[in-house]
Amino acid sequence: AAWVLHCYASPEQVANTPSQQDGVDEAAELGMRVYGCQLIQEAGILLKLPQVTMGTAQVLFHRFYCQKSMKEFDVTHIAEACLFLASKVAEAPKHLRDVLSVLHHLQRKKSDLPYEYLDPSKSTYWEMKNMLVKHEYYVLRELGFNVYVELPHKFILNYLRILDGTRELCQCAWNFANDSLRTNVCVRFRPEVIAVAAVFMAARFTQTKLPEVDQAPWWELLDVSREGAALIKSIAAIVGKLS
């Protein structure tokens, strides 16, 4: 699909996703997107992966479900595959055995089962391995092997350097950027715009007044003036529902 080349979904695609065409309502789809992203975050923390790797995995996860239905492809399997793929894309590879051990632990924890060593000589290990590798291929195929991801976080650091923002403001904006990755804004808007929305939310949350230049709002100093205030506030509203 054309959106894969540009990594953004059209308003029509957002309003009528494959999952919604398959009978999954908007609220349920959002809930499953949040669940998948939380699984990625939880597994990534246990694997000691950097935030950029987990963020990359979450973006790949959202892109996949712009192409395929959650009824057709299990959210847990796709989230796990995106994390495994992102660890290689973001140059933070983990041994397959370590990834499977963490995923096995989280699966048992979700089912309220005690910890159990995942023995590489047993069938459970090989079944999990085959499932992970198979779903990694599904993700790569549906994304046309386009796995380049640009996150809003680096723009936040640059923007707050320009605006002379405080450490508190930066941390708050960073947290809002992390929250944004649990929603589909990453497949709808440029990371620069999401970064400005995160700074906007952080300034409001910390009650920080950001500078104006020649009576123009601060975001017009940055590379997002064409999007305008309305779009920035709409992103903030989407992310704010989860924060």
Coordinates of N, CA, C and O in Angstrom, one line a residue, residues 177-240:
A177 N 5.7 11.7 25.1 CA 6.1 11.0 23.9 C 6.0 9.5 24.0 O 5.5 8.8 23.0
N178 N 6.4 9.0 25.1 CA 6.2 7.6 25.4 C 4.8 7.2 25.3 O 4.4 6.1 24.8
D179 N 3.9 8.0 26.0 CA 2.5 7.7 26.0 C 1.9 7.7 24.6 O 1.0 6.9 24.2
S180 N 2.4 8.6 23.7 CA 1.9 8.7 22.4 C 2.1 7.5 21.6 O 1.3 7.2 20.7
L181 N 3.1 6.7 21.9 CA 3.4 5.5 21.2 C 2.4 4.4 21.4 O 2.4 3.4 20.7
R182 N 1.6 4.5 22.4 CA 0.5 3.5 22.7 C -0.7 3.8 21.8 O -1.6 3.1 21.8
T183 N -0.7 5.0 21.2 CA -1.8 5.3 20.3 C -1.4 5.3 18.8 O -0.2 5.0 18.6
N184 N -2.3 5.5 17.9 CA -1.9 5.4 16.5 C -1.4 6.8 15.9 O -1.3 6.9 14.7
V185 N -1.1 7.7 16.8 CA -0.6 9.0 16.2 C 0.7 8.9 15.5 O 0.9 9.7 14.5
C186 N 1.5 7.9 15.8 CA 2.7 7.7 15.1 C 2.6 7.3 13.6 O 3.5 7.4 12.8
V187 N 1.4 6.8 13.2 CA 1.1 6.5 11.8 C 0.3 7.5 11.2 O -0.1 7.4 10.0
R188 N 0.0 8.6 11.9 CA -0.9 9.7 11.4 C -0.1 11.0 11.2 O -0.5 11.8 10.3
F189 N 0.9 11.2 12.0 CA 1.6 12.5 12.0 C 3.1 12.4 12.0 O 3.6 11.4 12.5
R190 N 3.8 13.4 11.5 CA 5.2 13.5 11.5 C 5.7 13.5 13.0 O 5.1 14.1 13.9
P191 N 6.9 12.8 13.2 CA 7.4 12.8 14.6 C 7.7 14.2 15.1 O 7.6 14.4 16.3
E192 N 8.1 15.2 14.2 CA 8.3 16.5 14.7 C 7.0 17.1 15.3 O 7.1 17.9 16.3
V193 N 5.9 16.9 14.7 CA 4.6 17.4 15.2 C 4.3 16.8 16.5 O 3.8 17.4 17.4
I194 N 4.5 15.4 16.6 CA 4.2 14.7 17.9 C 5.1 15.3 19.0 O 4.7 15.5 20.1
A195 N 6.4 15.6 18.6 CA 7.3 16.2 19.6 C 6.8 17.5 20.1 O 6.8 17.8 21.3
V196 N 6.3 18.4 19.2 CA 5.8 19.7 19.6 C 4.5 19.5 20.5 O 4.3 20.2 21.5
A197 N 3.7 18.5 20.1 CA 2.5 18.2 21.0 C 2.9 17.8 22.4 O 2.3 18.2 23.4
A198 N 4.0 17.0 22.5 CA 4.4 16.5 23.8 C 5.0 17.7 24.6 O 4.7 17.7 25.8
V199 N 5.7 18.6 23.9 CA 6.2 19.8 24.6 C 5.0 20.6 25.1 O 5.0 21.2 26.2
F200 N 4.0 20.8 24.2 CA 2.8 21.6 24.5 C 2.1 21.0 25.8 O 1.8 21.7 26.7
M201 N 2.0 19.7 25.8 CA 1.3 19.0 27.0 C 2.2 19.2 28.2 O 1.6 19.4 29.3
A202 N 3.5 19.0 28.1 CA 4.4 19.1 29.2 C 4.4 20.6 29.8 O 4.4 20.8 31.0
A203 N 4.4 21.6 28.9 CA 4.3 23.0 29.4 C 3.1 23.2 30.1 O 3.1 23.9 31.2
R204 N 2.0 22.7 29.6 CA 0.7 22.9 30.3 C 0.7 22.2 31.6 O 0.2 22.7 32.7
F205 N 1.2 20.9 31.7 CA 1.2 20.1 32.9 C 2.1 20.7 34.0 O 1.8 20.7 35.2
T206 N 3.3 21.3 33.6 CA 4.2 21.8 34.5 C 4.0 23.3 34.7 O 4.7 24.0 35.5
Q207 N 3.0 23.9 34.0 CA 2.7 25.3 34.1 C 3.9 26.2 33.8 O 4.2 27.1 34.4
T208 N 4.5 25.8 32.7 CA 5.7 26.5 32.2 C 5.3 27.4 31.0 O 4.6 26.9 30.1
K209 N 5.7 28.6 31.1 CA 5.4 29.5 30.0 C 6.6 29.5 29.0 O 7.7 29.8 29.4
L210 N 6.3 29.1 27.8 CA 7.3 29.1 26.8 C 7.4 30.4 26.0 O 6.4 31.1 25.9
P211 N 8.6 30.7 25.4 CA 8.8 32.1 24.8 C 8.0 32.3 23.5 O 7.6 31.4 22.8
E212 N 7.6 33.5 23.3 CA 7.1 34.0 22.0 C 8.1 34.9 21.3 O 8.9 35.5 22.0
V213 N 8.1 34.8 20.0 CA 9.1 35.7 19.2 C 8.2 36.5 18.3 O 7.5 36.0 17.5
D214 N 8.4 37.8 18.5 CA 7.6 38.8 17.6 C 6.1 38.4 17.7 O 5.4 38.4 16.7
Q215 N 5.7 38.1 18.9 CA 4.2 37.8 19.2 C 3.7 36.5 18.5 O 2.5 36.2 18.4
A216 N 4.7 35.7 18.0 CA 4.3 34.4 17.3 C 4.5 33.3 18.3 O 5.3 33.4 19.2
P217 N 3.6 32.3 18.3 CA 3.7 31.2 19.3 C 5.0 30.4 19.1 O 5.6 30.4 18.0
W218 N 5.5 29.8 20.2 CA 6.8 29.2 20.2 C 7.0 28.1 19.1 O 8.1 27.9 18.6
W219 N 5.9 27.4 18.8 CA 6.1 26.3 17.8 C 6.4 26.8 16.4 O 6.9 26.0 15.6
E220 N 6.1 28.0 16.1 CA 6.4 28.6 14.8 C 7.9 28.8 14.7 O 8.4 29.0 13.6
L221 N 8.7 28.7 15.8 CA 10.1 28.7 15.7 C 10.7 27.4 15.1 O 11.8 27.4 14.7
L222 N 9.8 26.4 15.2 CA 10.3 25.0 14.9 C 9.8 24.7 13.5 O 9.2 25.5 12.8
D223 N 9.9 23.4 13.1 CA 9.6 23.0 11.8 C 8.2 22.4 11.7 O 7.9 21.5 11.0
V224 N 7.2 23.0 12.4 CA 5.9 22.5 12.4 C 4.8 23.6 12.2 O 3.6 23.3 12.4
S225 N 5.2 24.8 11.8 CA 4.3 25.9 11.7 C 3.2 25.6 10.7 O 2.0 26.1 10.9
R226 N 3.4 24.8 9.7 CA 2.4 24.6 8.7 C 1.2 23.7 9.3 O 0.1 23.8 8.8
E227 N 1.5 22.9 10.3 CA 0.5 22.1 10.9 C -0.5 22.9 11.7 O -1.7 22.7 11.8
G228 N 0.1 23.9 12.4 CA -0.8 24.8 13.2 C -1.2 24.3 14.5 O -1.1 23.1 14.9
A229 N -1.8 25.2 15.3 CA -2.1 24.9 16.7 C -3.2 23.9 16.8 O -3.2 23.1 17.7
A230 N -4.2 23.9 15.9 CA -5.3 23.0 16.0 C -4.9 21.5 15.9 O -5.3 20.7 16.7
L231 N -3.9 21.2 15.0 CA -3.5 19.9 14.9 C -2.6 19.5 16.1 O -2.8 18.3 16.6
I232 N -1.8 20.4 16.6 CA -1.0 20.1 17.8 C -1.9 19.8 19.0 O -1.7 18.8 19.7
K233 N -3.0 20.5 19.1 CA -3.9 20.3 20.2 C -4.7 19.0 20.1 O -5.1 18.4 21.0
S234 N -5.0 18.7 18.8 CA -5.7 17.4 18.6 C -4.9 16.2 18.9 O -5.4 15.2 19.5
I235 N -3.6 16.3 18.6 CA -2.7 15.2 19.1 C -2.6 15.1 20.6 O -2.7 14.0 21.2
A236 N -2.5 16.3 21.2 CA -2.5 16.3 22.7 C -3.7 15.7 23.3 O -3.7 15.0 24.3
A237 N -4.9 15.9 22.6 CA -6.1 15.4 23.1 C -6.1 13.8 23.1 O -6.6 13.2 24.0
I238 N -5.6 13.3 21.9 CA -5.6 11.9 21.8 C -4.7 11.2 22.8 O -5.0 10.3 23.5
V239 N -3.5 11.8 23.0 CA -2.5 11.2 24.0 C -3.0 11.4 25.4 O -2.8 10.6 26.2
G240 N -3.6 12.6 25.6 CA -4.1 12.9 27.0 C -5.1 11.9 27.5 O -5.2 11.7 28.7

